[in-house]
Rosetta silent file (secondary structure, phi, psi, omega in degrees, C-alpha in Angstrom):
SEQUENCE: MKNTVLHKANTRGHANHGWLNAYHSFSFASWYNPERVQFGVLRVLNDDTVAAGMGFGTHPHDNMEIITIPLEGDLAHKDSMGNAATIKTGDVQVMSAGTGIQHSEFNPNADQQTKLFQIWLFPKYRNVEPRYQQITLDVTKQKNDFAQILSPNANDEGVWIHQDAWFHLADFDKDFSKTYPLKKAGNGMYVFVILGTITVDGQELETRDGLGITDFETLDIKASTDAKFLLMEIPMEQ
SCORE:     score description
SCORE:     0.000 S_00000001
   1 L     0.000  119.396 -179.083    0.000    0.000    0.000 S_00000001
   2 L   -65.592  144.053  170.666    1.548    3.275   -1.121 S_00000001
   3 E  -116.284  139.096 -177.588    2.020    6.047    1.419 S_00000001
   4 E  -132.846  152.816  170.869    2.153    9.662    0.270 S_00000001
   5 E  -133.739  123.914 -175.162    2.868   13.101    1.671 S_00000001
   6 E  -100.590  128.535  176.007    1.740   16.123   -0.348 S_00000001
   7 E  -118.516   96.583  178.519    3.614   19.436   -0.202 S_00000001
   8 L   -67.608  150.202 -175.805    1.676   22.113   -2.084 S_00000001
   9 H   -54.988  -38.058 -175.196    3.751   24.942   -3.534 S_00000001
  10 H   -81.358    3.153  175.154    2.181   27.554   -1.262 S_00000001
  11 H   -99.753    1.093 -179.115    3.130   25.628    1.893 S_00000001
  12 L   -74.174  156.614  170.996    6.867   26.007    1.291 S_00000001
  13 E   -68.101  152.041 -177.849    9.094   28.251    3.357 S_00000001
  14 E  -142.337  132.755  175.138    9.890   31.582    1.700 S_00000001
  15 E  -139.128  120.490  176.921   12.668   34.114    2.225 S_00000001
  16 E  -110.781  107.429 -178.092   13.188   37.129   -0.017 S_00000001
  17 L   -96.408   10.311 -176.256   16.554   38.740    0.697 S_00000001
  18 L    88.590  -71.661  177.810   16.371   41.072   -2.284 S_00000001
  19 L   -74.170  -21.312 -178.554   19.345   39.553   -4.074 S_00000001
  20 E  -134.168  124.440  174.442   17.968   36.054   -3.362 S_00000001
  21 E  -113.569  110.829 -168.920   14.348   34.942   -3.519 S_00000001
  22 E  -123.799  137.041  172.328   14.203   31.426   -2.078 S_00000001
  23 E  -116.904  134.710 -174.123   11.496   28.843   -1.544 S_00000001
  24 E  -116.068  119.218  174.328   12.227   25.888    0.744 S_00000001
  25 L   -74.823  -25.967  179.153   10.437   22.535    0.446 S_00000001
  26 L  -130.429  157.493 -176.126   12.177   21.441    3.659 S_00000001
  27 L   -47.750  131.886 -176.513   13.315   23.318    6.764 S_00000001
  28 E  -157.525  136.794  176.895   16.190   25.610    5.906 S_00000001
  29 L    53.039 -124.665 -174.231   17.931   28.603    7.513 S_00000001
  30 L   -81.041   -9.347  179.291   15.361   30.637    9.453 S_00000001
  31 E   -94.608  120.184 -179.651   12.374   28.595    8.231 S_00000001
  32 L  -130.393  125.345  174.016   11.701   25.581   10.430 S_00000001
  33 L  -129.923  113.668 -175.248    8.776   23.193   10.191 S_00000001
  34 L   -60.066  -21.342  178.518    9.144   20.068   12.369 S_00000001
  35 L   -90.773   -2.770 -176.810    7.037   18.077    9.886 S_00000001
  36 L  -131.330   53.521  179.169    9.186   19.204    6.951 S_00000001
  37 L   -88.473  -40.418  179.922   12.773   18.461    8.009 S_00000001
  38 L  -166.355  167.267  170.215   13.544   15.844    5.370 S_00000001
  39 E  -129.059  106.759 -171.774   12.092   13.059    3.238 S_00000001
  40 L    57.226 -130.792 -179.752   14.327   10.024    3.568 S_00000001
  41 L   -86.328   -0.455  177.067   17.849   11.184    2.717 S_00000001
  42 E   -79.341  110.500 -174.539   16.478   14.269    0.907 S_00000001
  43 E  -101.371  -35.433 -176.560   17.352   17.107    3.278 S_00000001
  44 E  -137.174  134.343  167.758   17.106   20.288    1.166 S_00000001
  45 E  -136.966   96.779 -178.633   15.163   21.271   -1.946 S_00000001
  46 E  -104.703  135.260 -179.650   15.601   24.991   -2.518 S_00000001
  47 E  -110.983   95.990 -167.656   14.009   26.829   -5.430 S_00000001
  48 E  -109.284  141.221  168.293   16.231   29.922   -5.753 S_00000001
  49 E  -119.999  120.025 -176.562   16.203   33.055   -7.898 S_00000001
  50 E  -107.147  126.795 -178.349   19.485   35.004   -7.763 S_00000001
  51 L   -66.395  158.557 -179.702   19.506   38.626   -8.907 S_00000001
  52 L   -54.463  131.123  175.956   21.867   39.821  -11.648 S_00000001
  53 L    73.938    4.743 -176.947   25.464   40.085  -10.456 S_00000001
  54 L  -110.279  172.552  179.022   24.691   38.683   -6.993 S_00000001
  55 E   174.352 -171.683 -177.311   25.420   35.388   -5.271 S_00000001
  56 E   -95.074  123.454  176.157   26.504   33.289   -2.316 S_00000001
  57 E   -68.150  173.161 -177.882   29.876   34.166   -0.757 S_00000001
  58 E   -59.466  128.814 -178.336   32.386   31.485    0.192 S_00000001
  59 E  -149.995  156.818 -173.954   30.873   29.091    2.734 S_00000001
  60 E   -94.705  157.735  169.009   31.614   25.561    3.994 S_00000001
  61 E  -143.090  154.599  168.602   29.880   22.191    3.645 S_00000001
  62 L  -151.199  153.746  176.427   30.694   18.698    4.836 S_00000001
  63 L    45.449   53.754  176.039   29.169   15.218    4.567 S_00000001
  64 L  -149.938  142.362  171.517   26.474   16.190    2.096 S_00000001
  65 E   -96.014  119.232 -171.685   25.810   15.420   -1.573 S_00000001
  66 E  -115.476  119.256 -176.982   24.894   18.750   -3.190 S_00000001
  67 E  -114.638  130.363  178.461   23.155   18.832   -6.561 S_00000001
  68 E  -120.559  128.952  179.841   22.548   22.054   -8.503 S_00000001
  69 E  -124.788  104.156  177.245   20.215   22.236  -11.488 S_00000001
  70 E   -70.431  137.994  179.204   20.063   25.624  -13.274 S_00000001
  71 E  -108.184  -25.931 -177.638   16.637   26.415  -14.722 S_00000001
  72 E  -158.373  132.072  179.100   17.327   29.845  -16.197 S_00000001
  73 L    79.810 -162.448 -173.919   20.549   31.804  -16.676 S_00000001
  74 E  -125.136  160.692  176.110   24.035   30.864  -15.449 S_00000001
  75 E  -138.456  119.549  178.270   25.793   30.211  -12.133 S_00000001
  76 E   -88.507  136.677 -173.282   29.534   30.732  -11.651 S_00000001
  77 E  -126.291  137.396  168.926   31.188   28.350   -9.178 S_00000001
  78 E  -137.316  144.950 -179.806   34.516   28.379   -7.334 S_00000001
  79 E  -145.524  171.352 -175.970   35.634   25.970   -4.635 S_00000001
  80 L   -74.130   -5.077  174.287   38.506   24.981   -2.368 S_00000001
  81 L   -87.902   -3.234  179.114   39.314   22.017   -4.638 S_00000001
  82 L    95.088    6.205  178.658   40.447   24.476   -7.308 S_00000001
  83 L   -80.879  136.127  173.167   37.386   24.184   -9.518 S_00000001
  84 E  -139.427  113.929 -174.034   36.176   27.318  -11.308 S_00000001
  85 E  -153.173  161.740  173.754   33.330   26.786  -13.739 S_00000001
  86 E  -117.607  125.616  175.839   30.032   28.202  -14.932 S_00000001
  87 E   -99.978  140.037 -173.890   26.989   25.984  -15.039 S_00000001
  88 E  -119.711  166.839  174.482   24.254   26.896  -17.497 S_00000001
  89 L   -54.042  129.126 -175.519   20.649   26.004  -18.114 S_00000001
  90 L    98.675   -4.739  175.401   20.667   22.377  -19.262 S_00000001
  91 E   -99.483  166.809  167.763   23.613   21.439  -17.039 S_00000001
  92 E  -139.286  139.910 -177.689   23.701   19.547  -13.758 S_00000001
  93 E  -125.755  143.833  174.787   26.406   19.893  -11.109 S_00000001
  94 E  -136.580  141.685  171.391   27.222   17.750   -8.104 S_00000001
  95 E  -126.969  128.692  167.467   29.600   18.172   -5.182 S_00000001
  96 E   -93.837  107.917 -174.505   30.380   15.499   -2.646 S_00000001
  97 L   -70.108  -35.859  174.673   31.327   17.644    0.326 S_00000001
  98 L    50.452 -125.111 -176.285   32.731   14.690    2.278 S_00000001
  99 L   -69.218  -12.131  174.711   35.474   15.716    4.699 S_00000001
 100 L   136.750  134.077  174.391   34.802   19.371    3.913 S_00000001
 101 E  -139.962  164.329  168.654   34.832   21.952    1.155 S_00000001
 102 E  -126.651  141.695  179.335   34.315   25.675    0.745 S_00000001
 103 E  -152.236  163.363  174.441   32.661   27.178   -2.302 S_00000001
 104 E  -132.052  154.365  179.508   30.989   30.269   -3.693 S_00000001
 105 E  -141.502  133.884  176.196   28.293   30.669   -6.314 S_00000001
 106 E  -149.717  160.077  177.412   27.159   33.808   -8.094 S_00000001
 107 L   -84.295  113.194 -174.524   25.199   35.026  -11.073 S_00000001
 108 L   -81.183   -4.091 -175.326   27.819   36.321  -13.533 S_00000001
 109 L   -94.808  135.785 -177.858   25.304   38.169  -15.693 S_00000001
 110 L   -84.165  -12.168 -171.794   24.622   41.881  -15.185 S_00000001
 111 L  -131.709   16.217 -176.934   21.260   41.850  -16.930 S_00000001
 112 L  -148.796  134.814  174.766   19.642   38.482  -16.207 S_00000001
 113 L   -76.225  161.382  175.939   18.467   36.644  -13.108 S_00000001
 114 E  -118.591  131.160  175.864   19.457   33.030  -12.462 S_00000001
 115 E  -114.726  139.195 -176.669   16.953   30.410  -11.351 S_00000001
 116 E  -155.928  156.772  165.296   18.082   27.085   -9.929 S_00000001
 117 E  -101.490  133.428  167.035   17.262   24.130   -7.750 S_00000001
 118 E  -118.325  127.467 -171.573   19.776   23.240   -5.046 S_00000001
 119 E  -125.506  132.040  177.281   19.240   19.812   -3.545 S_00000001
 120 E  -116.175  131.559  172.119   21.055   18.217   -0.609 S_00000001
 121 E  -120.014  140.521  170.297   21.121   14.500    0.101 S_00000001
 122 L   -66.762  138.222 -177.509   22.715   12.797    3.080 S_00000001
 123 L   -80.189  162.322  175.959   25.527   10.540    1.772 S_00000001
 124 L   -74.070  -32.759 -178.599   25.781    6.793    2.095 S_00000001
 125 L  -124.396  141.402  178.217   29.321    7.115    3.450 S_00000001
 126 L   -91.525  152.977  172.073   30.761    9.772    5.749 S_00000001
 127 L    58.294   39.023  173.116   34.048   11.640    5.320 S_00000001
 128 L   -75.330  165.463  174.918   34.686   10.693    1.701 S_00000001
 129 L   -68.066  130.087 -179.657   37.200   12.653   -0.350 S_00000001
 130 L   -59.148  147.045  178.588   35.467   15.756   -1.722 S_00000001
 131 E  -147.806  159.490 -177.793   34.688   15.691   -5.437 S_00000001
 132 E  -135.171  141.659  177.383   33.144   17.885   -8.119 S_00000001
 133 E  -153.690  139.337  170.194   31.389   17.009  -11.366 S_00000001
 134 E  -142.261  147.094  178.365   29.290   18.823  -13.926 S_00000001
 135 E  -139.953  159.949  171.361   27.818   17.736  -17.229 S_00000001
 136 E   -99.509  127.546 -176.643   25.630   19.164  -19.981 S_00000001
 137 L   -83.201  152.106  169.113   22.432   17.194  -20.440 S_00000001
 138 L   -89.717   95.677 -172.074   20.884   16.159  -23.725 S_00000001
 139 H   -67.070  -17.698  178.616   17.501   17.768  -23.064 S_00000001
 140 H   -65.347  -24.079  179.021   15.963   15.992  -26.068 S_00000001
 141 H   -70.843  -15.719 -179.267   16.063   12.783  -24.020 S_00000001
 142 H   -82.263  -13.572 -175.814   13.573   14.341  -21.578 S_00000001
 143 E   -69.339  113.829  179.734   10.820   14.599  -24.209 S_00000001
 144 L    50.670   40.997  177.682    8.065   12.179  -23.202 S_00000001
 145 L  -158.800  166.369  173.338   10.564   10.105  -21.268 S_00000001
 146 L   -96.950  105.467 -178.904   12.382    9.867  -17.935 S_00000001
 147 E   -92.817  116.059 -178.329   15.922   11.085  -18.675 S_00000001
 148 E   -69.528  128.200  178.681   18.364    9.940  -16.003 S_00000001
 149 E  -117.966   -8.050 -177.690   20.544   12.781  -14.726 S_00000001
 150 E  -158.427  143.389  177.795   22.002   11.203  -11.552 S_00000001
 151 E  -156.237  177.975  175.009   22.768    7.742  -10.178 S_00000001
 152 L   -82.974   -3.718 -168.082   25.119    5.910   -7.772 S_00000001
 153 L  -111.827  119.429 -178.824   27.169    4.587  -10.691 S_00000001
 154 L   -63.232  -23.172 -178.704   30.014    6.560  -12.263 S_00000001
 155 L   -93.197    0.453 -177.942   29.621    4.548  -15.484 S_00000001
 156 L   -94.431  175.974 -176.799   25.894    5.214  -15.757 S_00000001
 157 L   -72.437  140.284  179.865   24.108    8.122  -17.424 S_00000001
 158 L    91.702 -170.879  174.379   24.291   11.502  -15.697 S_00000001
 159 E   -80.299  168.032  177.322   26.380   12.564  -12.722 S_00000001
 160 E  -128.462  154.995  179.498   27.010   10.197   -9.817 S_00000001
 161 L  -138.271  168.872  177.484   26.908   10.572   -6.032 S_00000001
 162 L   -85.373   64.754  177.882   27.677    8.582   -2.893 S_00000001
 163 L  -167.938  149.515 -179.587   24.084    7.459   -2.402 S_00000001
 164 L   -82.733   65.494 -176.112   21.671    4.887   -3.861 S_00000001
 165 L  -124.214  148.335  175.977   19.645    7.607   -5.570 S_00000001
 166 E  -132.584  125.644  176.304   18.405    8.098   -9.115 S_00000001
 167 E  -110.378  141.543  174.776   17.177   11.438  -10.487 S_00000001
 168 E  -133.587  140.413  169.939   15.247   11.837  -13.739 S_00000001
 169 E  -105.839  143.123 -179.186   14.032   14.926  -15.594 S_00000001
 170 E  -138.990  146.802  178.627   10.976   14.678  -17.815 S_00000001
 171 E  -132.880   94.977 -172.968    9.221   16.959  -20.297 S_00000001
 172 E   -97.793  140.785  167.794    5.803   15.480  -21.108 S_00000001
 173 L   -75.787  155.158  177.078    3.302   16.601  -23.706 S_00000001
 174 L   -51.464  133.460  177.437   -0.302   17.020  -22.560 S_00000001
 175 L    75.931   -1.342  175.864   -2.035   13.646  -22.045 S_00000001
 176 L   -75.445  143.540  178.076    1.224   11.659  -22.330 S_00000001
 177 E  -138.551  152.767 -179.297    1.660    9.002  -19.648 S_00000001
 178 E  -156.982  150.490 -179.449    4.432    6.639  -18.618 S_00000001
 179 E  -101.886  131.778  177.389    5.123    4.212  -15.774 S_00000001
 180 E   -99.763  123.209  175.051    8.192    4.583  -13.576 S_00000001
 181 E   -93.413  133.825  179.213    9.607    1.333  -12.125 S_00000001
 182 L   -59.049  136.355 -178.521   11.427    1.589   -8.782 S_00000001
 183 L   -80.628  -37.398 -176.006   15.184    1.078   -9.180 S_00000001
 184 L  -137.176  126.188 -179.183   15.893   -0.244   -5.678 S_00000001
 185 L   -56.043  136.358  179.370   13.495   -1.964   -3.289 S_00000001
 186 L    93.377  -17.039  176.631   12.759    0.120   -0.206 S_00000001
 187 L   -68.585  159.782  171.419   13.541    3.441   -1.858 S_00000001
 188 E  -112.828  177.661  179.570   11.013    6.260   -1.890 S_00000001
 189 E  -132.333  134.693  169.043   10.243    8.877   -4.516 S_00000001
 190 E  -116.656  116.951  179.534    9.933   12.644   -4.284 S_00000001
 191 E   -98.661  131.166  179.127    8.237   14.135   -7.335 S_00000001
 192 E  -129.992  123.412 -176.434    8.633   17.878   -7.914 S_00000001
 193 E   -86.953  121.102  177.939    6.746   19.688  -10.657 S_00000001
 194 E   -79.928  -43.389 -177.358    8.801   22.339  -12.442 S_00000001
 195 E  -158.780  136.308  175.650    5.998   23.528  -14.709 S_00000001
 196 L    98.817 -163.686 -177.460    2.487   22.394  -15.575 S_00000001
 197 L  -132.074  131.273  176.488    0.135   19.816  -14.088 S_00000001
 198 E  -131.542  163.630  168.088    0.600   16.065  -13.751 S_00000001
 199 E  -119.286  136.130  177.900   -1.109   13.225  -11.931 S_00000001
 200 E  -117.377  108.294 -173.811    0.915   10.624  -10.058 S_00000001
 201 L    48.781   42.279  175.447   -1.207    7.528   -9.389 S_00000001
 202 L    90.394  -12.644  178.695   -4.250    9.799   -9.495 S_00000001
 203 E   -85.496  120.413 -179.489   -2.834   12.558   -7.245 S_00000001
 204 E   -79.643  134.864  177.622   -2.865   15.886   -9.079 S_00000001
 205 E  -129.235  133.769  179.725    0.254   18.025   -8.770 S_00000001
 206 L  -108.969  179.099 -176.850    0.636   21.573  -10.069 S_00000001
 207 L   -49.423  126.034  177.665    3.646   23.815  -10.684 S_00000001
 208 L    69.638   11.380  169.434    6.132   23.618   -7.789 S_00000001
 209 L   -77.082  151.940  174.511    4.095   21.041   -5.852 S_00000001
 210 E  -125.221  147.066  178.762    6.009   18.147   -4.290 S_00000001
 211 E  -138.232  121.377  174.513    4.845   14.616   -3.501 S_00000001
 212 E   -96.994  134.369 -175.186    6.718   12.066   -1.411 S_00000001
 213 E  -134.209  134.678  175.775    5.797    8.422   -2.010 S_00000001
 214 E  -131.862  167.635  176.252    6.899    5.250   -0.237 S_00000001
 215 L    59.657   57.714  178.817    6.000    1.542   -0.346 S_00000001
 216 L  -144.247  164.294  174.840    5.557    1.206   -4.098 S_00000001
 217 L  -116.484  -33.308  176.883    7.035   -0.681   -7.032 S_00000001
 218 E  -139.351  155.294  175.721    5.744    1.404   -9.951 S_00000001
 219 E  -128.947  131.714  175.712    4.274    4.892  -10.425 S_00000001
 220 E   -97.149  119.138 -176.037    1.889    5.903  -13.190 S_00000001
 221 E  -119.112  127.018 -179.894    2.534    9.494  -14.246 S_00000001
 222 E  -130.071  138.825  178.101    0.314   11.393  -16.676 S_00000001
 223 E   -89.234  123.234  175.363    0.570   14.987  -17.868 S_00000001
 224 L   -83.690  -25.227  172.463   -2.692   16.949  -17.651 S_00000001
 225 L  -133.689  175.220  165.288   -0.975   19.837  -19.454 S_00000001
 226 L   -54.493  133.278 -171.233    2.423   20.160  -21.102 S_00000001
 227 E  -150.250  145.182  172.491    4.602   19.591  -18.043 S_00000001
 228 E  -121.172  139.892 -177.937    8.177   19.400  -16.804 S_00000001
 229 E  -154.856  162.631 -178.957    9.080   17.611  -13.585 S_00000001
 230 E  -117.665  129.078  175.633   11.892   16.101  -11.538 S_00000001
 231 E  -106.880  127.052 -179.996   11.821   12.573  -10.103 S_00000001
 232 E  -122.999   98.313  174.697   14.098   11.878   -7.128 S_00000001
 233 E   -87.130  124.478 -170.283   14.269    8.217   -6.106 S_00000001
 234 E  -142.892  153.016  171.570   16.071    8.063   -2.789 S_00000001
 235 L   -63.403  146.591 -179.767   16.712    5.787    0.202 S_00000001
 236 L   -92.021   -8.692  177.681   14.308    6.370    3.070 S_00000001
 237 L  -126.851  140.309  178.891   16.932    5.655    5.747 S_00000001
 238 L   -74.247    0.000    0.000   20.319    7.289    6.249 S_00000001
């Protein structure tokens, strides 16, 4: 019997700092909701808009898998491992913070905002050697399909992390439907709608809604409108 938890877009935490307009699906910074601390190993799902020329100063992380998905514009990255790169819309970036890293992120454009998802997962192993990876996705693979963008396997499609997690991006036409089979028994799924309306096993989800699902083997997903969404299959225990 499937179990679900619905997080409507308007129930998220919100902080507008001027240079940063952030929505939090899970407790973050000054927003704390005891019922919204995490879903399995998914600890943070931030929906951020960074103003032109602004960004996050150098700050530390450790023992966290950090995934960044730009939705609009660019994000310049520098870190204590010596990486300096710009991730663009259509890219995905991952950092395994492990024993500890410091990094900064900013919008390098003077005339355009940057929109992004930043996602934190607890790792399977603690104190690993920090690592950085970014790739450019083939967005055509997302059309009416589940395009894998992250897995535990370095030889598999997408980036890889130290966790038994699989992420997929999808871009469905109206009325298209497809079934997602669970990759690993016992995992859960967090579905997040980027744009449009979908139904997941009959549960309607609109733009920026999230749905956590456990105790399932397959999920039937249908687009009620043209829709883009992110599937995050993750372990439910750290």
